[in-house]
PDB file of C-alpha atoms and ligand atoms in Angstrom:
ATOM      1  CA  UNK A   1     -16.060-136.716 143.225  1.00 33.00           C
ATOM      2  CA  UNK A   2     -18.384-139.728 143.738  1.00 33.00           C
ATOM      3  CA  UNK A   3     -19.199-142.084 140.823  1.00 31.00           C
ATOM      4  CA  UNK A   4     -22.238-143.462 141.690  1.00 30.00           C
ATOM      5  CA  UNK A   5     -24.753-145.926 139.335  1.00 32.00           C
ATOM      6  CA  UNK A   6     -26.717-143.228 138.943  1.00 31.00           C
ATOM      7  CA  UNK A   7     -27.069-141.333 135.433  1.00 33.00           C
ATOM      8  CA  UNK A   8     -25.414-138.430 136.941  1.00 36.00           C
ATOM      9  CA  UNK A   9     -22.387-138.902 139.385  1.00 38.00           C
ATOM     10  CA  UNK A  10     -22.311-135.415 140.883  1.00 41.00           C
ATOM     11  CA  UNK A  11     -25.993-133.611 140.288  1.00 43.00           C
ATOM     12  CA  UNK A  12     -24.834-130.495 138.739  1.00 44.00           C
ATOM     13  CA  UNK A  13     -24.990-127.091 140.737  1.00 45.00           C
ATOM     14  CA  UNK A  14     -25.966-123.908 139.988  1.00 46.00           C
ATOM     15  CA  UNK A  15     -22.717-122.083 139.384  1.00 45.00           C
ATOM     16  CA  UNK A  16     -21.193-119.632 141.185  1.00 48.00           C
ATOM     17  CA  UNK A  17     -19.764-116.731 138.842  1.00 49.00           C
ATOM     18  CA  UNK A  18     -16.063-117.963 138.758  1.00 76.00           C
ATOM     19  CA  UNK A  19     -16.655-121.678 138.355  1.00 93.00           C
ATOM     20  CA  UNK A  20     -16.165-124.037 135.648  1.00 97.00           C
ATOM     21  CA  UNK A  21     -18.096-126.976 135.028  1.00 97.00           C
ATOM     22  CA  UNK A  22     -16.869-130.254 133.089  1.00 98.00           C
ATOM     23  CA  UNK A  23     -19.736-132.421 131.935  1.00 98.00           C
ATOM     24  CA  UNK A  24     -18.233-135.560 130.322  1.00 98.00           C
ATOM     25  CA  UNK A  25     -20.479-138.308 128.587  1.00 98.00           C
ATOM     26  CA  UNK A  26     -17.898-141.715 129.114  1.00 98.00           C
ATOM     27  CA  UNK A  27     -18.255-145.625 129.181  1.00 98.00           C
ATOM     28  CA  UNK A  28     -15.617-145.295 131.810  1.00 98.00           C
ATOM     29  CA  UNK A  29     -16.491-143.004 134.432  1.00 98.00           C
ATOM     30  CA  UNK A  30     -14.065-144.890 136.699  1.00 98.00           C
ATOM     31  CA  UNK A  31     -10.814-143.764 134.904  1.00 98.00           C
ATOM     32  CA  UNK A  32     -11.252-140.538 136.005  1.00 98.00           C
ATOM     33  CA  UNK A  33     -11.481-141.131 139.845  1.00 98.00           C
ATOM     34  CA  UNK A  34      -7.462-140.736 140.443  1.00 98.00           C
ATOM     35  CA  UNK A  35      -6.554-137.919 137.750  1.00 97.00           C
ATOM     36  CA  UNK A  36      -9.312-135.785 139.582  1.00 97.00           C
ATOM     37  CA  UNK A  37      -8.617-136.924 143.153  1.00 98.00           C
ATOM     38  CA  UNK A  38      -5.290-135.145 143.538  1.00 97.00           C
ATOM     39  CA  UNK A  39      -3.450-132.260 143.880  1.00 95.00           C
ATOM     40  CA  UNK A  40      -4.591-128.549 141.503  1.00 95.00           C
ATOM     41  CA  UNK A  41      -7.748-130.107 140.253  1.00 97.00           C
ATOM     42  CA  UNK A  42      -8.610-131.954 143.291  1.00 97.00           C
ATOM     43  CA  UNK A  43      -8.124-128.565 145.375  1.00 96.00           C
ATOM     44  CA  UNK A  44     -10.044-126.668 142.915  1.00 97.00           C
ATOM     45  CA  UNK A  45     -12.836-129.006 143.203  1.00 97.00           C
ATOM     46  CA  UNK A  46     -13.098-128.759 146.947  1.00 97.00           C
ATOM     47  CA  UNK A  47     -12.591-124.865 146.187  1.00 96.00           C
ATOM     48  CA  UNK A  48     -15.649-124.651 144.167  1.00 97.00           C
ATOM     49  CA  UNK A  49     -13.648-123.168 141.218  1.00 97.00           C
ATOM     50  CA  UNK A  50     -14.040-126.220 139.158  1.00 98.00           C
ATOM     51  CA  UNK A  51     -16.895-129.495 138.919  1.00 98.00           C
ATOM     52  CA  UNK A  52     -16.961-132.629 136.492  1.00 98.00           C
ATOM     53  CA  UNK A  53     -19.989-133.918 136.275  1.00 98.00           C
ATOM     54  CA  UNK A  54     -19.414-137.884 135.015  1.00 98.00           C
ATOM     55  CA  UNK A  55     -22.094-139.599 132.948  1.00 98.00           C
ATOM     56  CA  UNK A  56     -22.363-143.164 132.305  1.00 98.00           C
ATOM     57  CA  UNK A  57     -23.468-143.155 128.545  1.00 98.00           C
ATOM     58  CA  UNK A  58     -24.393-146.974 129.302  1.00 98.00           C
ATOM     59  CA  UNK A  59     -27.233-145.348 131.335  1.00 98.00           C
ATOM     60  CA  UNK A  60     -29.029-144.122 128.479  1.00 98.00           C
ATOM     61  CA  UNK A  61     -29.109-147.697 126.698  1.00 98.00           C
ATOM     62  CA  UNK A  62     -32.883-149.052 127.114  1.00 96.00           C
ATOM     63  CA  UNK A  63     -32.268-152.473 125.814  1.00 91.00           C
ATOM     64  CA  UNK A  64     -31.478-155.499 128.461  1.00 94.00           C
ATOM     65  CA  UNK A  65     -28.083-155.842 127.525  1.00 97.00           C
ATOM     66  CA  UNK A  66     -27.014-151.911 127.737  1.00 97.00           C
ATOM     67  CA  UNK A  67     -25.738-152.502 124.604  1.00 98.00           C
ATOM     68  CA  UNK A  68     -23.867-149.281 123.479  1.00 98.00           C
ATOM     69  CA  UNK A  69     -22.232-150.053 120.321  1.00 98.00           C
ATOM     70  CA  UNK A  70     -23.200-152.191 116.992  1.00 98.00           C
ATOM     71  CA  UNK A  71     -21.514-153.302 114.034  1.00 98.00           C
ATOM     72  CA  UNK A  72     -20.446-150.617 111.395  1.00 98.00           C
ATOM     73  CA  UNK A  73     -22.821-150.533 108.142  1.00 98.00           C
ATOM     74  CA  UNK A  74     -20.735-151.926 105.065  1.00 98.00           C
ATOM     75  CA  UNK A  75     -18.707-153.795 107.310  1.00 98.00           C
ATOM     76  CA  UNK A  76     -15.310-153.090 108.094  1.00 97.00           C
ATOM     77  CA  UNK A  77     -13.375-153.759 111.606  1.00 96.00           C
ATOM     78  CA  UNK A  78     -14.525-153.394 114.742  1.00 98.00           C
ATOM     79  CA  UNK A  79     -17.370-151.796 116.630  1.00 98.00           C
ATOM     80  CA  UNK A  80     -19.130-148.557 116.179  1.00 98.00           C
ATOM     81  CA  UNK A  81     -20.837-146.328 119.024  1.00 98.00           C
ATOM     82  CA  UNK A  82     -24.214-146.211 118.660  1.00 98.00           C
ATOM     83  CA  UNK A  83     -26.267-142.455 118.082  1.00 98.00           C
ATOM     84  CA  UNK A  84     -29.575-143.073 120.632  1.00 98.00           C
ATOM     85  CA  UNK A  85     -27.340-143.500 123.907  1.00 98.00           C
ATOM     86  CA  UNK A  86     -25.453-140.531 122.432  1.00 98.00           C
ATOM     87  CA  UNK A  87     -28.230-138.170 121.414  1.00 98.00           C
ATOM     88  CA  UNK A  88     -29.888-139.230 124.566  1.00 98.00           C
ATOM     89  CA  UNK A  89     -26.824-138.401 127.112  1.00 98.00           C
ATOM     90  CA  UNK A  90     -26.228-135.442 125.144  1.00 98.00           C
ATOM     91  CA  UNK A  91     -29.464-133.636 125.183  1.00 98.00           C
ATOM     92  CA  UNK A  92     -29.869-135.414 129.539  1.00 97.00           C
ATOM     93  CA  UNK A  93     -27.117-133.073 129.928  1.00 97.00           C
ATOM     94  CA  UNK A  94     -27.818-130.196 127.359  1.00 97.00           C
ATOM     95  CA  UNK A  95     -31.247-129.714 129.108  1.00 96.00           C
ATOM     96  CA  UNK A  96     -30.040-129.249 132.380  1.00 91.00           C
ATOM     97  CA  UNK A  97     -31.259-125.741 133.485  1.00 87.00           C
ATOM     98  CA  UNK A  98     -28.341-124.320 134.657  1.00 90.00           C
ATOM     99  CA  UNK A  99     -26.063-125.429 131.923  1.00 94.00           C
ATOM    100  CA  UNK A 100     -24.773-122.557 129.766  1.00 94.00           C
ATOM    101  CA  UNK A 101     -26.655-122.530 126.081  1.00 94.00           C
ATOM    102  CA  UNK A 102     -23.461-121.886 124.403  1.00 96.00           C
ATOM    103  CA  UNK A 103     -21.967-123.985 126.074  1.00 98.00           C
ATOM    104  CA  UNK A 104     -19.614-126.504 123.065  1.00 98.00           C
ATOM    105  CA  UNK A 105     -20.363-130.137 123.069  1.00 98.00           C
ATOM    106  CA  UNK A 106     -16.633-131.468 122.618  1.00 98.00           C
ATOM    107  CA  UNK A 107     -16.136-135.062 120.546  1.00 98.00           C
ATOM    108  CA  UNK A 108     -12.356-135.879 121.477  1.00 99.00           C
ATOM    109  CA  UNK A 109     -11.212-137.993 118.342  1.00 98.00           C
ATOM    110  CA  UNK A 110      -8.073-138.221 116.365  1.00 98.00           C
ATOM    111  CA  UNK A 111      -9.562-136.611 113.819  1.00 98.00           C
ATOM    112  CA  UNK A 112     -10.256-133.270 115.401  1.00 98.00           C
ATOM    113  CA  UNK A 113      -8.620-130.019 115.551  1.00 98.00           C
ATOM    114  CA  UNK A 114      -4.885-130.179 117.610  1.00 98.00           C
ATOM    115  CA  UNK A 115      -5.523-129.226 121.473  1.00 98.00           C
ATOM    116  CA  UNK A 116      -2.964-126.211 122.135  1.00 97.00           C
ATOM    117  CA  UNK A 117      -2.634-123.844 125.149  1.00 97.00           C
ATOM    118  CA  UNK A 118      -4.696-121.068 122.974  1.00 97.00           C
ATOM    119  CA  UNK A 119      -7.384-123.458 122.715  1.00 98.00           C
ATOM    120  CA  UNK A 120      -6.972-123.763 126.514  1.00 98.00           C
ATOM    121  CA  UNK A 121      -7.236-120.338 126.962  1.00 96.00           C
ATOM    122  CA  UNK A 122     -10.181-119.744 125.507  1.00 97.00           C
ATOM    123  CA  UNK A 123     -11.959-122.663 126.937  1.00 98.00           C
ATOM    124  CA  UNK A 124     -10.850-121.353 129.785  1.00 97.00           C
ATOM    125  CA  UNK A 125     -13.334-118.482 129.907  1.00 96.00           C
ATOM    126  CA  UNK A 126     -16.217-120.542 129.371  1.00 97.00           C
ATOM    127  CA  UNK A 127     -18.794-121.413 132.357  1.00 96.00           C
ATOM    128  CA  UNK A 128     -19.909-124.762 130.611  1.00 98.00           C
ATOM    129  CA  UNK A 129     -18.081-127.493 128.975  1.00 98.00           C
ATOM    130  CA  UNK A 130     -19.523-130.690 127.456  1.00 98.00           C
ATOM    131  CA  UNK A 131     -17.398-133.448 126.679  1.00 98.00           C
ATOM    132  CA  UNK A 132     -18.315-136.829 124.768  1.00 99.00           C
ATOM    133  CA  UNK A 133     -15.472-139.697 125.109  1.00 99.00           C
ATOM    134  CA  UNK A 134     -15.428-142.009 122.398  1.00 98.00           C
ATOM    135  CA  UNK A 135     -14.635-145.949 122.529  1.00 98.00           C
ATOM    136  CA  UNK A 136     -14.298-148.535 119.600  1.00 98.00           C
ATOM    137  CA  UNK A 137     -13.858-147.610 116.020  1.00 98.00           C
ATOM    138  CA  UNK A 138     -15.722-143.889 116.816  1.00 98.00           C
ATOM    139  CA  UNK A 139     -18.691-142.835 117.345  1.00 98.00           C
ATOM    140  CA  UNK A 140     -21.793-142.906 114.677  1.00 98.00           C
ATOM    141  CA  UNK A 141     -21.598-139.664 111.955  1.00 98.00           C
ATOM    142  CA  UNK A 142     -24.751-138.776 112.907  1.00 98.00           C
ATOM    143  CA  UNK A 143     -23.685-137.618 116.537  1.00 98.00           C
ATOM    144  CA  UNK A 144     -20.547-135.636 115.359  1.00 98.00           C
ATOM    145  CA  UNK A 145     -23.145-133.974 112.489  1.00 98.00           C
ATOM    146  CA  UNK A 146     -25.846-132.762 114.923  1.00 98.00           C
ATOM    147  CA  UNK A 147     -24.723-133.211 118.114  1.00 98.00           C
ATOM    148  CA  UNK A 148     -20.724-132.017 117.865  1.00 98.00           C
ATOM    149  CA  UNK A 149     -19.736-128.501 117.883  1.00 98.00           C
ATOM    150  CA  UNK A 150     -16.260-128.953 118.417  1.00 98.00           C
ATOM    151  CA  UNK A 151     -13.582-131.752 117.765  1.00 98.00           C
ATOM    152  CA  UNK A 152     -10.244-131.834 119.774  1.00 99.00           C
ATOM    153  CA  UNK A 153      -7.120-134.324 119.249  1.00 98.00           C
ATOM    154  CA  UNK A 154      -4.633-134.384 121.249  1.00 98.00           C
ATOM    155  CA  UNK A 155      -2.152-135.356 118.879  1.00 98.00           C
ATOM    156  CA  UNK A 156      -1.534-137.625 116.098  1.00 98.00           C
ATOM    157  CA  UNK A 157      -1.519-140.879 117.766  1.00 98.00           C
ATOM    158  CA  UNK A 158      -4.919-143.183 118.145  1.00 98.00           C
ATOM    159  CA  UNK A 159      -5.720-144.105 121.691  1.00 98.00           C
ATOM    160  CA  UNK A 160      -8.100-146.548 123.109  1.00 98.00           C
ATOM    161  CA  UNK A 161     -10.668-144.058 124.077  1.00 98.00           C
ATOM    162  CA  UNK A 162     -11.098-140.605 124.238  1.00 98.00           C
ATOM    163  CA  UNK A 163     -11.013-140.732 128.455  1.00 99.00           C
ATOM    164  CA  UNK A 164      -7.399-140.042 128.822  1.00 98.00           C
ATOM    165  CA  UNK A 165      -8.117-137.145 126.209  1.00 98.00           C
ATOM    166  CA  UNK A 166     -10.539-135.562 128.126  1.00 99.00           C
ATOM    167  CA  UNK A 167      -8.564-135.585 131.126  1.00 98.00           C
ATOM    168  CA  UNK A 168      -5.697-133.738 129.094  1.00 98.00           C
ATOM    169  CA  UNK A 169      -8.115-131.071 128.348  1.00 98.00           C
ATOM    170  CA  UNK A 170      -9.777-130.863 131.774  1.00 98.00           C
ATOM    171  CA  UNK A 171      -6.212-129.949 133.512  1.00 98.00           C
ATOM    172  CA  UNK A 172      -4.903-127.879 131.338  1.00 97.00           C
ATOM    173  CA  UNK A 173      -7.958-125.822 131.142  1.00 98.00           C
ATOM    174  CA  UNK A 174      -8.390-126.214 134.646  1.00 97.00           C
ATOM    175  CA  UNK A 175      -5.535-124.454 135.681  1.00 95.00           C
ATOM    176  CA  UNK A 176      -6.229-121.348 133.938  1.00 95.00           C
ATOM    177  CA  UNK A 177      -9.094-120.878 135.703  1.00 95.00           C
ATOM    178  CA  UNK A 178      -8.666-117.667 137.802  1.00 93.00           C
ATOM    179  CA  UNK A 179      -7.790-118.828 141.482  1.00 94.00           C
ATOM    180  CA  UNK A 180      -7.115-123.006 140.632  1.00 95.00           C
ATOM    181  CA  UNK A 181      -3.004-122.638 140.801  1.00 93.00           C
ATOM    182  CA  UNK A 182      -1.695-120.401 143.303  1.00 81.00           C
ATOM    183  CA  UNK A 183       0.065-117.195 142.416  1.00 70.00           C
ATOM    184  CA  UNK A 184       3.553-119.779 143.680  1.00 61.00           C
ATOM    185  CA  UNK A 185       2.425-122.132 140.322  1.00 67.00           C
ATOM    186  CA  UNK A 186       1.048-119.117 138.354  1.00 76.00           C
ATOM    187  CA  UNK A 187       0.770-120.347 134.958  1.00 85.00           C
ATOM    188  CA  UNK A 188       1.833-116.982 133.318  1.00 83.00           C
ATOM    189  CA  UNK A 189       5.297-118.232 132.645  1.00 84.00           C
ATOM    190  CA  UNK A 190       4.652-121.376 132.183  1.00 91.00           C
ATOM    191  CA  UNK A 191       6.186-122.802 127.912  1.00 92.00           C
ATOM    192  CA  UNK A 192       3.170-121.621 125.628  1.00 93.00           C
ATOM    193  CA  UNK A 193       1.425-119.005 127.301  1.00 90.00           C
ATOM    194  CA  UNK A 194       4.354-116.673 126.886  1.00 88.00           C
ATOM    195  CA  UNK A 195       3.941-118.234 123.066  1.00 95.00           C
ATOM    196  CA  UNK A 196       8.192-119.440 123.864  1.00 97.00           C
ATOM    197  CA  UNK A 197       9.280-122.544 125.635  1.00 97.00           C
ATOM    198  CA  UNK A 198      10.395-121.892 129.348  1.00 96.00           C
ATOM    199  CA  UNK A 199      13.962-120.834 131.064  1.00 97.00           C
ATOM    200  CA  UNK A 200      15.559-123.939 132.469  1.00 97.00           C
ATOM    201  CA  UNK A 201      14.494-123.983 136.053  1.00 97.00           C
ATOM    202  CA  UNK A 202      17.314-124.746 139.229  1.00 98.00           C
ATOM    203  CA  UNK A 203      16.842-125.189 142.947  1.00 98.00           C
ATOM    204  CA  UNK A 204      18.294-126.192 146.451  1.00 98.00           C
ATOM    205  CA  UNK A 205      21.107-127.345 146.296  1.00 98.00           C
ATOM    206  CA  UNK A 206      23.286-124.864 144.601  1.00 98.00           C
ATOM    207  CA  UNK A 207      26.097-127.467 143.999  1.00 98.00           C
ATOM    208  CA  UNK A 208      25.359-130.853 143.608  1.00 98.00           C
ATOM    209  CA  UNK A 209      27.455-133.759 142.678  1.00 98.00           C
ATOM    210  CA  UNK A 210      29.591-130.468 140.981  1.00 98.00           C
ATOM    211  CA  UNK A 211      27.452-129.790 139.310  1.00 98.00           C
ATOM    212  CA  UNK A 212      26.489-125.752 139.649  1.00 98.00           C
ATOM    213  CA  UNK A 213      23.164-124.105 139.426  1.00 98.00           C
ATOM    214  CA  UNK A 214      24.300-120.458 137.621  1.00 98.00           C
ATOM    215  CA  UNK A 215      25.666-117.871 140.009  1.00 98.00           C
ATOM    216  CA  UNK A 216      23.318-115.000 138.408  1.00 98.00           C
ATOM    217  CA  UNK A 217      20.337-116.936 139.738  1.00 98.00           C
ATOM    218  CA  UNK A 218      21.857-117.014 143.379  1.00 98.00           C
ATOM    219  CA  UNK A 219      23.475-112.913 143.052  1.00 98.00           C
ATOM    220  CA  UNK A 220      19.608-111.480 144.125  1.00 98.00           C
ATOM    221  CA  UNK A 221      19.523-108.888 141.554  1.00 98.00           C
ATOM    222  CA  UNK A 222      16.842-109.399 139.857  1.00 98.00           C
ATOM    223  CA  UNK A 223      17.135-106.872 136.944  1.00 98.00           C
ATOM    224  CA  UNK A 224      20.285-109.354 136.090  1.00 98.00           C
ATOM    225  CA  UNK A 225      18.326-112.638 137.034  1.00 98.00           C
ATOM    226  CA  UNK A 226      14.900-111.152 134.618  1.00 97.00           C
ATOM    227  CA  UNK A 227      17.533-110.827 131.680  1.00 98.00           C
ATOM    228  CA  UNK A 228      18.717-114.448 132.119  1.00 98.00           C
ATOM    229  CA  UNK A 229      15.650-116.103 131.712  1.00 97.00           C
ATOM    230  CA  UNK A 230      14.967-113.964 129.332  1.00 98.00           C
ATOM    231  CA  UNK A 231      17.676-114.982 127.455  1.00 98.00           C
ATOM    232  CA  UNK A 232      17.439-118.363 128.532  1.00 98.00           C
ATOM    233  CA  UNK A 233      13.698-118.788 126.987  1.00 98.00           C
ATOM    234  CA  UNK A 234      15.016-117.406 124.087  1.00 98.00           C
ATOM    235  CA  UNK A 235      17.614-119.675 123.553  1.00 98.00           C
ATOM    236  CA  UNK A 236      15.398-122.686 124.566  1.00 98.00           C
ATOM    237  CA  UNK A 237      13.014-121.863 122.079  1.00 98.00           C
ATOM    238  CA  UNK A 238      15.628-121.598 119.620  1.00 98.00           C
ATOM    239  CA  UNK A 239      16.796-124.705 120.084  1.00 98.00           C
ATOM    240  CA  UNK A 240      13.855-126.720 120.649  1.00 98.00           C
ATOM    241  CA  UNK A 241      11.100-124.980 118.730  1.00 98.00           C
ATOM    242  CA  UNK A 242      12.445-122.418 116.164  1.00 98.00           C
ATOM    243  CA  UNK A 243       8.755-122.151 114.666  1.00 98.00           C
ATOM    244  CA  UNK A 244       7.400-120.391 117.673  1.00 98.00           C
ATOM    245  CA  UNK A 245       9.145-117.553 117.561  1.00 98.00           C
ATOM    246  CA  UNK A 246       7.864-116.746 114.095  1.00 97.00           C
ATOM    247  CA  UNK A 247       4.381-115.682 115.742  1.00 96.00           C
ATOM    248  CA  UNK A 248       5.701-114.536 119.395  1.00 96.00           C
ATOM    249  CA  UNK A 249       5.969-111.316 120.625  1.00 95.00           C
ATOM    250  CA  UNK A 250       9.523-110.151 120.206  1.00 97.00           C
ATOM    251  CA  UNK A 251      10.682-106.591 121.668  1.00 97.00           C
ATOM    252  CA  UNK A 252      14.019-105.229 119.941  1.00 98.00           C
ATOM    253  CA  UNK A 253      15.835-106.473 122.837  1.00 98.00           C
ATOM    254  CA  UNK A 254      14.666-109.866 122.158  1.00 98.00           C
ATOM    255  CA  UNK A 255      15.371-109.970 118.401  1.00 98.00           C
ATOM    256  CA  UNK A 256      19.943-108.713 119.583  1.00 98.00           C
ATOM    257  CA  UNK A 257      19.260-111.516 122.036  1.00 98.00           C
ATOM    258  CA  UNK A 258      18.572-113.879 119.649  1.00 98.00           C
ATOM    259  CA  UNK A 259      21.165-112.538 117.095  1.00 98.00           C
ATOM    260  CA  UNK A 260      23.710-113.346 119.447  1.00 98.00           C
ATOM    261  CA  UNK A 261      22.594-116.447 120.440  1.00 98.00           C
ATOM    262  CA  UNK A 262      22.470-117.669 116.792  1.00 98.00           C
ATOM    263  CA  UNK A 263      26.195-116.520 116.582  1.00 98.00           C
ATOM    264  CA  UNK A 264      27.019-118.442 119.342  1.00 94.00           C
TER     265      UNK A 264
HETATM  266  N1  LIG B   1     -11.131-145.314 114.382  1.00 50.53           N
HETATM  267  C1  LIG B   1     -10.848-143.985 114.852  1.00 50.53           C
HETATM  268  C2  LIG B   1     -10.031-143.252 113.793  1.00 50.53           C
HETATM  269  O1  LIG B   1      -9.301-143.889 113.065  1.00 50.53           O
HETATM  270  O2  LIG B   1     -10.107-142.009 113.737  1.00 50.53           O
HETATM  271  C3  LIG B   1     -10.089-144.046 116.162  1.00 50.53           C
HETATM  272  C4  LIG B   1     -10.921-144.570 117.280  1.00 50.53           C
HETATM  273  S1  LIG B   1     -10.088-144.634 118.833  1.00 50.53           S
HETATM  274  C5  LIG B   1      -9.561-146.316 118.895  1.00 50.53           C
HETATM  275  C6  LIG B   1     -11.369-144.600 120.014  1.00 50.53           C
HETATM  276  C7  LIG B   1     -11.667-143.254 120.624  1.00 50.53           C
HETATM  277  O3  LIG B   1     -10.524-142.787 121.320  1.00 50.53           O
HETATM  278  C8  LIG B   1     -12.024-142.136 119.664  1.00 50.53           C
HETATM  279  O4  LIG B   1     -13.380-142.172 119.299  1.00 50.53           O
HETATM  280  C9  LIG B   1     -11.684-140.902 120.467  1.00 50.53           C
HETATM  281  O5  LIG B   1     -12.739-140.532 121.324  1.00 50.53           O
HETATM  282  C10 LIG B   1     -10.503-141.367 121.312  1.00 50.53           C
HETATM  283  N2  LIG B   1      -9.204-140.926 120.803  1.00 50.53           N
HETATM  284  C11 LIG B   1      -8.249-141.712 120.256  1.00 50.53           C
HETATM  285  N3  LIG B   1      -7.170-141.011 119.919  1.00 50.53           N
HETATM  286  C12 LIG B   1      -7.422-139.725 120.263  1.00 50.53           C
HETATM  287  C13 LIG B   1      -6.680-138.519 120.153  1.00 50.53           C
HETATM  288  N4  LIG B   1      -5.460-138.484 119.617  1.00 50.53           N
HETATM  289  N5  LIG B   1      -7.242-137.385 120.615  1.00 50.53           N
HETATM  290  C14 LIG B   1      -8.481-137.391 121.145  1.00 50.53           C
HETATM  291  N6  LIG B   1      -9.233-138.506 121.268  1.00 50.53           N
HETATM  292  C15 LIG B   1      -8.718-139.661 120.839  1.00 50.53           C
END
């Protein structure tokens, strides 16, 4: 990735079929240099799988200060971003030609909808994502009226901008991406997409400090290793999140699993 002072860091490609492309409108194109420079996304950009495009909103300002936020009408704390740097970034990137129409034009904000793995799975499938970063108190009503067609939090805590947001979104949609983590990462059992929390995981070595990684895991038979992390999901998720297995996909086998574990 190269941030440039240009209006667009990385001039957007035409896509190839597989490939996903981030366009994020930020103040603070420069926080995303290390999150993107290493390891799964920074392969997948080289790969071609994935691109974020970075845009300075501060380049659509036309006034001599760049100014990019005013005070709020009615008063009240702080700063408020302003809607012609917005609108203009927005509809800059919205009129590229080889952005997706349907593509969603993302506001991350404390106020929006909580980001989830399903969420990530279904932006997952999508060729095109735009994604505005606020700053300040917010951004003006009018952008998040016309502009907005979706609104992600990432949890119920306020940050200082919605940079480090975006970045939570970008990886883990990233890595669902056909072809981004390698079938040694795959994400298919990762906690979440199974709709359960993950088996505890062991490795090298088997006995350390006395304490013992489980002997099923070293025995090689795998029908008997499959049923312990079965088992051991189960009992995570039992423990840790109960709720989830209200809506997860249970076989009969699962349900005596569970019966016992509750007895234990
Ligand atoms: N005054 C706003 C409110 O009370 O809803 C919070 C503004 S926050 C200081 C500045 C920006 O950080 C927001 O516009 C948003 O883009 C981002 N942000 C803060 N917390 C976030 C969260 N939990 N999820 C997503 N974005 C968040």
């Amino acid at each position: 990735m190269d941030i440039r002072q240009g209006r667009v860091s990385n001039p957007p490609s035409f896509r190839s079929a597989t490939m996903m492309r981030f366009h994020v409108l930020t103040l603070f194109p420069e926080m995303f240099d290390s999150p993107l420079s290493v390891s799964i996304i920074a392969r997948a950009q080289k790969q071609g799988l994935v691109e974020v495009n970075l845009h300075n909103i501060r380049d659509f300002t036309h006034n001599r200060h760049n100014t990019v936020d005013d005070y709020p009408f009615g008063g009240g704390p702080g700063m408020v971003m302003k809607p012609e740097p917005l609108f203009e970034s927005v509809e800059h990137v919205r009129g590229s030609a080889s952005l997706d129409e349907s593509a969603p034009t993302v506001l991350m904000t404390p106020q929006g909808r909580r980001f989830d793995q399903r969420i990530a799975e279904d932006y997952s499938e999508l060729s095109d994502i735009v994604i505005i970063c606020g700053r300040y108190e917010g951004v003006d009503e009018r952008v998040r009226q016309n502009l907005v067609t979706d609104e992600l939090s990432i949890g119920d805590y306020v940050l200082g901008g919605g940079e480090l947001a975006a970045m939570v979104v970008i990886d883990a949609v990233a890595r669902l991406i056909p072809g981004v983590v390698g079938s040694a990462e795959s994400p298919a059992n990762d906690s979440y997409t199974t709709g359960l929390l993950q088996h505890p995981l062991y490795t090298r070595p088997s006995e350390y400090r006395g304490m013992e990684a489980p002997d099923v895991l070293l025995s090689g038979h795998h029908a008997e290793i499959a049923k312990w992390h079965r088992r051991e999901t189960l009992r995570r998720t039992l423990e840790r999140r109960p709720d989830l297995l209200e809506s997860a996909d249970l076989s009969n086998e699962d349900r005596r699993m569970l019966d016992e574990l509750r007895a234990e």
